[in-house]
PDB file of C-alpha atoms in Angstrom:
ATOM      1  CA  MET A   1     -72.422  67.933 -82.713  1.00 47.00           C
ATOM      2  CA  ASP A   2     -74.327  64.740 -81.217  1.00 55.00           C
ATOM      3  CA  SER A   3     -74.787  61.653 -83.514  1.00 67.00           C
ATOM      4  CA  VAL A   4     -77.056  58.852 -82.943  1.00 70.00           C
ATOM      5  CA  GLY A   5     -74.649  55.916 -83.410  1.00 78.00           C
ATOM      6  CA  VAL A   6     -75.057  52.123 -84.228  1.00 85.00           C
ATOM      7  CA  LEU A   7     -78.529  51.053 -83.466  1.00 85.00           C
ATOM      8  CA  GLY A   8     -79.877  47.265 -82.767  1.00 89.00           C
ATOM      9  CA  ARG A   9     -82.390  45.253 -81.087  1.00 90.00           C
ATOM     10  CA  THR A  10     -79.859  44.352 -78.412  1.00 89.00           C
ATOM     11  CA  VAL A  11     -76.716  45.888 -77.336  1.00 87.00           C
ATOM     12  CA  ALA A  12     -75.001  42.835 -78.613  1.00 90.00           C
ATOM     13  CA  ASP A  13     -76.537  44.001 -82.469  1.00 92.00           C
ATOM     14  CA  ALA A  14     -74.997  47.259 -81.637  1.00 90.00           C
ATOM     15  CA  VAL A  15     -71.594  46.181 -80.852  1.00 90.00           C
ATOM     16  CA  HIS A  16     -71.323  44.021 -83.648  1.00 89.00           C
ATOM     17  CA  GLY A  17     -72.338  46.775 -85.919  1.00 89.00           C
ATOM     18  CA  LEU A  18     -70.022  49.315 -84.240  1.00 87.00           C
ATOM     19  CA  ASP A  19     -67.222  46.631 -84.832  1.00 85.00           C
ATOM     20  CA  LEU A  20     -67.905  46.841 -88.596  1.00 81.00           C
ATOM     21  CA  ILE A  21     -67.658  50.599 -88.651  1.00 82.00           C
ATOM     22  CA  ALA A  22     -64.532  51.359 -86.116  1.00 79.00           C
ATOM     23  CA  GLY A  23     -61.180  51.505 -86.761  1.00 73.00           C
ATOM     24  CA  LYS A  24     -58.653  53.672 -88.617  1.00 75.00           C
ATOM     25  CA  ASP A  25     -59.762  55.989 -91.560  1.00 76.00           C
ATOM     26  CA  GLN A  26     -56.978  57.098 -93.923  1.00 78.00           C
ATOM     27  CA  GLU A  27     -59.235  60.549 -94.338  1.00 78.00           C
ATOM     28  CA  ASP A  28     -59.729  61.088 -90.592  1.00 77.00           C
ATOM     29  CA  PRO A  29     -56.548  62.198 -88.879  1.00 79.00           C
ATOM     30  CA  MET A  30     -58.318  61.552 -85.421  1.00 75.00           C
ATOM     31  CA  THR A  31     -58.045  57.862 -85.869  1.00 74.00           C
ATOM     32  CA  HIS A  32     -54.421  57.579 -87.077  1.00 75.00           C
ATOM     33  CA  ASP A  33     -53.026  57.059 -83.693  1.00 72.00           C
ATOM     34  CA  ARG A  34     -55.740  54.389 -82.244  1.00 63.00           C
ATOM     35  CA  SER A  35     -54.557  50.879 -81.960  1.00 63.00           C
ATOM     36  CA  VAL A  36     -58.116  49.353 -82.502  1.00 57.00           C
ATOM     37  CA  ASP A  37     -57.061  46.841 -85.250  1.00 61.00           C
ATOM     38  CA  LYS A  38     -56.402  43.795 -82.972  1.00 66.00           C
ATOM     39  CA  MET A  39     -59.400  44.769 -80.508  1.00 72.00           C
ATOM     40  CA  THR A  40     -63.111  44.484 -81.244  1.00 81.00           C
ATOM     41  CA  TYR A  41     -66.078  46.155 -79.384  1.00 83.00           C
ATOM     42  CA  SER A  42     -67.369  42.473 -78.998  1.00 86.00           C
ATOM     43  CA  ASP A  43     -64.527  41.472 -77.026  1.00 83.00           C
ATOM     44  CA  SER A  44     -65.993  43.788 -74.323  1.00 81.00           C
ATOM     45  CA  LEU A  45     -69.503  42.366 -74.180  1.00 85.00           C
ATOM     46  CA  ALA A  46     -70.154  41.132 -70.692  1.00 83.00           C
ATOM     47  CA  SER A  47     -72.587  39.718 -68.317  1.00 82.00           C
ATOM     48  CA  TRP A  48     -74.664  41.635 -65.618  1.00 82.00           C
ATOM     49  CA  THR A  49     -71.964  40.659 -63.144  1.00 84.00           C
ATOM     50  CA  ALA A  50     -69.676  43.326 -64.907  1.00 84.00           C
ATOM     51  CA  LEU A  51     -71.993  46.169 -63.330  1.00 88.00           C
ATOM     52  CA  LYS A  52     -70.856  45.048 -59.954  1.00 91.00           C
ATOM     53  CA  GLY A  53     -69.047  48.007 -58.302  1.00 93.00           C
ATOM     54  CA  ALA A  54     -69.786  50.215 -61.190  1.00 92.00           C
ATOM     55  CA  LYS A  55     -71.159  53.984 -60.488  1.00 94.00           C
ATOM     56  CA  PHE A  56     -73.112  56.183 -62.567  1.00 94.00           C
ATOM     57  CA  GLY A  57     -73.885  59.876 -62.364  1.00 93.00           C
ATOM     58  CA  LEU A  58     -77.285  60.928 -62.462  1.00 92.00           C
ATOM     59  CA  PRO A  59     -77.737  64.697 -63.142  1.00 90.00           C
ATOM     60  CA  TRP A  60     -80.059  66.193 -60.951  1.00 88.00           C
ATOM     61  CA  SER A  61     -81.029  69.728 -61.078  1.00 85.00           C
ATOM     62  CA  ARG A  62     -82.788  70.692 -64.339  1.00 83.00           C
ATOM     63  CA  CYS A  63     -82.294  67.036 -65.656  1.00 86.00           C
ATOM     64  CA  TRP A  64     -83.845  64.133 -63.317  1.00 89.00           C
ATOM     65  CA  ASP A  65     -85.920  66.272 -61.467  1.00 88.00           C
ATOM     66  CA  CYS A  66     -87.549  67.534 -64.906  1.00 88.00           C
ATOM     67  CA  VAL A  67     -88.449  63.980 -66.000  1.00 91.00           C
ATOM     68  CA  ALA A  68     -91.910  63.478 -66.450  1.00 91.00           C
ATOM     69  CA  PRO A  69     -93.593  61.009 -63.920  1.00 94.00           C
ATOM     70  CA  LYS A  70     -94.212  58.265 -66.400  1.00 95.00           C
ATOM     71  CA  ARG A  71     -90.962  58.379 -67.855  1.00 95.00           C
ATOM     72  CA  LYS A  72     -89.159  58.648 -64.510  1.00 95.00           C
ATOM     73  CA  GLU A  73     -91.053  55.360 -63.223  1.00 96.00           C
ATOM     74  CA  LEU A  74     -90.002  53.583 -66.376  1.00 95.00           C
ATOM     75  CA  ALA A  75     -86.345  54.886 -65.929  1.00 95.00           C
ATOM     76  CA  SER A  76     -86.446  53.894 -62.129  1.00 96.00           C
ATOM     77  CA  ARG A  77     -87.401  50.432 -63.182  1.00 96.00           C
ATOM     78  CA  ILE A  78     -84.317  50.129 -65.480  1.00 94.00           C
ATOM     79  CA  PHE A  79     -82.271  51.828 -62.511  1.00 95.00           C
ATOM     80  CA  LYS A  80     -83.209  49.316 -59.955  1.00 96.00           C
ATOM     81  CA  ALA A  81     -82.106  46.386 -62.220  1.00 94.00           C
ATOM     82  CA  ILE A  82     -78.855  47.791 -62.650  1.00 93.00           C
ATOM     83  CA  GLU A  83     -78.742  48.434 -59.137  1.00 96.00           C
ATOM     84  CA  ASP A  84     -79.514  44.793 -58.408  1.00 95.00           C
ATOM     85  CA  ALA A  85     -76.802  44.000 -60.287  1.00 93.00           C
ATOM     86  CA  GLY A  86     -74.298  45.751 -57.868  1.00 94.00           C
ATOM     87  CA  ALA A  87     -74.043  49.094 -59.386  1.00 94.00           C
ATOM     88  CA  GLU A  88     -74.782  52.370 -57.664  1.00 96.00           C
ATOM     89  CA  PHE A  89     -76.334  55.675 -58.980  1.00 95.00           C
ATOM     90  CA  VAL A  90     -75.039  58.894 -57.520  1.00 94.00           C
ATOM     91  CA  ARG A  91     -76.748  62.227 -57.614  1.00 93.00           C
ATOM     92  CA  THR A  92     -74.531  64.607 -59.567  1.00 91.00           C
ATOM     93  CA  GLU A  93     -74.995  68.166 -60.846  1.00 86.00           C
ATOM     94  CA  PHE A  94     -73.879  69.875 -63.794  1.00 78.00           C
ATOM     95  CA  PRO A  95     -71.622  72.660 -62.395  1.00 73.00           C
ATOM     96  CA  CYS A  96     -73.270  75.143 -65.205  1.00 72.00           C
ATOM     97  CA  ALA A  97     -76.789  73.685 -65.133  1.00 72.00           C
ATOM     98  CA  GLU A  98     -78.344  77.242 -64.375  1.00 74.00           C
ATOM     99  CA  ASP A  99     -76.359  78.965 -67.033  1.00 70.00           C
ATOM    100  CA  ARG A 100     -77.290  76.148 -69.766  1.00 70.00           C
ATOM    101  CA  ILE A 101     -80.561  74.645 -69.148  1.00 76.00           C
ATOM    102  CA  PRO A 102     -83.951  76.457 -68.659  1.00 76.00           C
ATOM    103  CA  LEU A 103     -85.773  75.585 -65.300  1.00 78.00           C
ATOM    104  CA  ASP A 104     -88.181  73.107 -67.313  1.00 80.00           C
ATOM    105  CA  GLY A 105     -85.259  71.149 -68.257  1.00 76.00           C
ATOM    106  CA  SER A 106     -85.992  71.634 -72.130  1.00 77.00           C
ATOM    107  CA  TRP A 107     -83.095  72.205 -74.240  1.00 70.00           C
ATOM    108  CA  ASP A 108     -82.353  75.810 -75.540  1.00 70.00           C
ATOM    109  CA  TRP A 109     -79.612  75.891 -78.159  1.00 66.00           C
ATOM    110  CA  LYS A 110     -79.299  79.665 -78.028  1.00 68.00           C
ATOM    111  CA  ARG A 111     -79.404  80.125 -74.403  1.00 66.00           C
ATOM    112  CA  GLY A 112     -76.647  82.018 -72.763  1.00 66.00           C
ATOM    113  CA  LYS A 113     -74.150  84.208 -74.415  1.00 70.00           C
ATOM    114  CA  ALA A 114     -73.684  84.011 -78.169  1.00 68.00           C
ATOM    115  CA  THR A 115     -70.065  82.935 -77.567  1.00 70.00           C
ATOM    116  CA  GLU A 116     -70.949  80.009 -75.269  1.00 67.00           C
ATOM    117  CA  SER A 117     -73.978  78.722 -76.779  1.00 69.00           C
ATOM    118  CA  GLU A 118     -74.285  75.063 -77.946  1.00 70.00           C
ATOM    119  CA  PHE A 119     -75.859  76.741 -81.006  1.00 72.00           C
ATOM    120  CA  THR A 120     -72.418  78.586 -81.788  1.00 75.00           C
ATOM    121  CA  VAL A 121     -70.455  75.518 -81.072  1.00 73.00           C
ATOM    122  CA  ALA A 122     -72.539  73.277 -83.235  1.00 76.00           C
ATOM    123  CA  LYS A 123     -72.628  75.638 -86.125  1.00 78.00           C
ATOM    124  CA  THR A 124     -68.895  76.284 -85.979  1.00 81.00           C
ATOM    125  CA  ASP A 125     -68.297  72.331 -86.140  1.00 80.00           C
ATOM    126  CA  ALA A 126     -70.772  72.047 -88.853  1.00 82.00           C
ATOM    127  CA  TYR A 127     -69.424  74.667 -90.927  1.00 82.00           C
ATOM    128  CA  ASN A 128     -65.909  73.244 -90.658  1.00 82.00           C
ATOM    129  CA  ASP A 129     -66.704  69.534 -91.165  1.00 82.00           C
ATOM    130  CA  ILE A 130     -68.988  70.430 -94.059  1.00 85.00           C
ATOM    131  CA  ASN A 131     -66.075  72.395 -95.556  1.00 82.00           C
ATOM    132  CA  THR A 132     -63.499  69.644 -95.030  1.00 82.00           C
ATOM    133  CA  TYR A 133     -65.837  67.015 -96.241  1.00 79.00           C
ATOM    134  CA  LEU A 134     -66.645  68.992 -99.611  1.00 83.00           C
ATOM    135  CA  SER A 135     -62.860  69.804-100.174  1.00 83.00           C
ATOM    136  CA  PHE A 136     -62.581  66.055-101.253  1.00 80.00           C
ATOM    137  CA  ALA A 137     -65.778  66.004-103.303  1.00 74.00           C
ATOM    138  CA  THR A 138     -65.340  65.912-107.266  1.00 71.00           C
ATOM    139  CA  LEU A 139     -67.725  67.066-109.448  1.00 65.00           C
TER     140      LEU A 139
END
């Protein structure tokens, strides 16, 4: 399931917030083999020069081609600033866009076969995660 993550006024604010919550969690086996104790996300903050040579995929069919004109105009200005810093945007395609995304680019949780839909995946993950969480709850 998607989650919003850390929010801040700037990237630096969000990174410092992430530093506070990241790390090993005794109750989360997925974090046990991570060696993040000596590293902080703040160590990775960089200047615009860090974008030189970077490549970003821009999903096209049923994604970028469905963006509203005003939003596309704003995003294009941001992309231009990133390109001016030396990065490149590459037109990409989702291999299953036609199966997963309606023609208008809207999201449909139940689109496709029930065994393959995002709704099924999210529902199953939520069920398992809630049961795990509740197994630690005391009444």
